[in-house]
Amino acid sequence: MGEALTDITKLDALIAAGSQSGGSELANYQLFIIGLCEALGLDRPNMAQEQNDRNDYIFERRVDFKHPDGSRTAGRIDCYRRAASSSKPSSPASARLQRLMRANCS
């Protein structure tokens, strides 16, 4: 598996577009994630399958939230990738990524 290459031009364009959009999170989050994947040189999420256990990397994955009392609530995860975790970026583009996240998550 090769290392992804960040396209600073695409990342800067995404930051600018996100900062200027003023649109709703629901209307823009999939475009934001796709743009971020492209800027970071990563694959974009896949089309969802009917069988939920086959949905390893998709938008809007169905999940059951388990509560301490044993009950469950149906829900969704905006963008899901099996066995992935998030961490603080440490690439040369980390300052740009942090600005981008602040612009789109505030």
mmCIF file of C-alpha atoms in Angstrom:
data_model
loop_
_atom_site.group_PDB
_atom_site.id
_atom_site.type_symbol
_atom_site.label_atom_id
_atom_site.label_comp_id
_atom_site.label_asym_id
_atom_site.label_seq_id
_atom_site.Cartn_x
_atom_site.Cartn_y
_atom_site.Cartn_z
ATOM 1 C CA MET A 1 0.000 0.000 0.000
ATOM 2 C CA GLY A 2 1.625 3.270 -1.141
ATOM 3 C CA GLU A 3 1.708 6.519 0.727
ATOM 4 C CA ALA A 4 -0.920 9.061 -0.325
ATOM 5 C CA LEU A 5 0.328 12.364 -1.684
ATOM 6 C CA THR A 6 -1.334 15.605 -0.608
ATOM 7 C CA ASP A 7 -2.232 18.025 -3.415
ATOM 8 C CA ILE A 8 -1.793 21.395 -1.707
ATOM 9 C CA THR A 9 -3.567 23.244 -4.537
ATOM 10 C CA LYS A 10 -6.688 21.059 -4.149
ATOM 11 C CA LEU A 11 -6.515 21.354 -0.368
ATOM 12 C CA ASP A 12 -6.284 25.155 -0.523
ATOM 13 C CA ALA A 13 -9.221 25.268 -2.984
ATOM 14 C CA LEU A 14 -11.290 23.089 -0.646
ATOM 15 C CA ILE A 15 -10.459 25.333 2.310
ATOM 16 C CA ALA A 16 -11.486 28.407 0.332
ATOM 17 C CA ALA A 17 -14.726 26.829 -0.893
ATOM 18 C CA GLY A 18 -15.619 25.565 2.595
ATOM 19 C CA SER A 19 -14.857 28.919 4.198
ATOM 20 C CA GLN A 20 -17.005 30.803 1.689
ATOM 21 C CA SER A 21 -19.922 28.375 1.412
ATOM 22 C CA GLY A 22 -22.007 29.376 4.410
ATOM 23 C CA GLY A 23 -24.132 26.346 3.504
ATOM 24 C CA SER A 24 -25.514 23.705 5.796
ATOM 25 C CA GLU A 25 -23.443 20.759 6.982
ATOM 26 C CA LEU A 26 -26.035 18.305 5.665
ATOM 27 C CA ALA A 27 -25.932 19.831 2.200
ATOM 28 C CA ASN A 28 -22.133 19.911 1.951
ATOM 29 C CA TYR A 29 -20.528 17.153 4.007
ATOM 30 C CA GLN A 30 -20.335 14.511 1.243
ATOM 31 C CA LEU A 31 -18.767 16.995 -1.178
ATOM 32 C CA PHE A 32 -16.381 18.035 1.588
ATOM 33 C CA ILE A 33 -15.307 14.429 2.289
ATOM 34 C CA ILE A 34 -14.872 13.650 -1.433
ATOM 35 C CA GLY A 35 -12.846 16.845 -1.915
ATOM 36 C CA LEU A 36 -10.711 16.023 1.113
ATOM 37 C CA CYS A 37 -10.064 12.483 -0.167
ATOM 38 C CA GLU A 38 -9.033 13.869 -3.561
ATOM 39 C CA ALA A 39 -6.745 16.494 -1.999
ATOM 40 C CA LEU A 40 -5.099 13.854 0.199
ATOM 41 C CA GLY A 41 -4.730 11.341 -2.640
ATOM 42 C CA LEU A 42 -7.079 8.839 -0.983
ATOM 43 C CA ASP A 43 -9.889 6.699 -2.375
ATOM 44 C CA ARG A 44 -13.358 8.160 -2.026
ATOM 45 C CA PRO A 45 -16.091 6.198 -0.182
ATOM 46 C CA ASN A 46 -17.791 3.336 -2.050
ATOM 47 C CA MET A 47 -21.416 2.875 -3.053
ATOM 48 C CA ALA A 48 -23.440 1.312 -0.250
ATOM 49 C CA GLN A 49 -24.458 -2.348 -0.514
ATOM 50 C CA GLU A 50 -27.796 -3.789 0.555
ATOM 51 C CA GLN A 51 -26.081 -6.061 3.088
ATOM 52 C CA ASN A 52 -24.800 -3.715 5.815
ATOM 53 C CA ASP A 53 -21.905 -6.025 6.782
ATOM 54 C CA ARG A 54 -20.404 -5.384 3.312
ATOM 55 C CA ASN A 55 -20.341 -1.608 3.832
ATOM 56 C CA ASP A 56 -16.702 -1.138 4.785
ATOM 57 C CA TYR A 57 -16.212 2.445 3.508
ATOM 58 C CA ILE A 58 -19.373 4.410 2.736
ATOM 59 C CA PHE A 59 -21.464 7.460 3.543
ATOM 60 C CA GLU A 60 -24.419 7.028 5.919
ATOM 61 C CA ARG A 61 -23.665 3.570 7.345
ATOM 62 C CA ARG A 62 -26.407 2.080 9.507
ATOM 63 C CA VAL A 63 -25.363 1.346 13.090
ATOM 64 C CA ASP A 64 -26.966 0.319 16.379
ATOM 65 C CA PHE A 65 -25.916 2.473 19.310
ATOM 66 C CA LYS A 66 -25.764 0.335 22.474
ATOM 67 C CA HIS A 67 -26.739 2.057 25.718
ATOM 68 C CA PRO A 68 -25.664 1.159 29.290
ATOM 69 C CA ASP A 69 -29.201 -0.028 30.144
ATOM 70 C CA GLY A 70 -28.985 -2.632 27.355
ATOM 71 C CA SER A 71 -31.258 -0.802 24.945
ATOM 72 C CA ARG A 72 -30.281 0.065 21.390
ATOM 73 C CA THR A 73 -31.010 3.010 19.160
ATOM 74 C CA ALA A 74 -30.793 2.909 15.368
ATOM 75 C CA GLY A 75 -28.510 5.530 13.899
ATOM 76 C CA ARG A 76 -26.137 6.424 11.096
ATOM 77 C CA ILE A 77 -22.484 7.405 10.755
ATOM 78 C CA ASP A 78 -21.893 10.199 8.199
ATOM 79 C CA CYS A 79 -18.770 8.596 6.709
ATOM 80 C CA TYR A 80 -17.669 5.161 7.911
ATOM 81 C CA ARG A 81 -14.499 3.221 7.190
ATOM 82 C CA ARG A 82 -14.023 -0.131 8.920
ATOM 83 C CA ALA A 83 -10.894 -0.411 11.101
ATOM 84 C CA ALA A 84 -10.034 3.266 10.629
ATOM 85 C CA SER A 85 -9.251 5.704 13.362
ATOM 86 C CA SER A 86 -8.641 9.403 13.345
ATOM 87 C CA SER A 87 -5.591 11.147 14.675
ATOM 88 C CA LYS A 88 -4.006 14.557 14.591
ATOM 89 C CA PRO A 89 -2.461 15.163 11.175
ATOM 90 C CA SER A 90 1.326 15.352 11.140
ATOM 91 C CA SER A 91 1.999 15.935 7.450
ATOM 92 C CA PRO A 92 3.309 19.199 6.014
ATOM 93 C CA ALA A 93 -0.313 20.065 5.215
ATOM 94 C CA SER A 94 -1.463 19.728 8.846
ATOM 95 C CA ALA A 95 -1.963 23.473 9.371
ATOM 96 C CA ARG A 96 -4.154 23.609 6.242
ATOM 97 C CA LEU A 97 -6.117 20.553 7.397
ATOM 98 C CA GLN A 98 -6.689 22.092 10.815
ATOM 99 C CA ARG A 99 -8.004 25.317 9.204
ATOM 100 C CA LEU A 100 -10.225 23.254 6.937
ATOM 101 C CA MET A 101 -11.676 21.273 9.836
ATOM 102 C CA ARG A 102 -12.313 24.451 11.856
ATOM 103 C CA ALA A 103 -14.022 26.081 8.842
ATOM 104 C CA ASN A 104 -16.312 23.099 8.281
ATOM 105 C CA CYS A 105 -16.945 21.934 11.830
ATOM 106 C CA SER A 106 -17.757 25.181 13.595
#
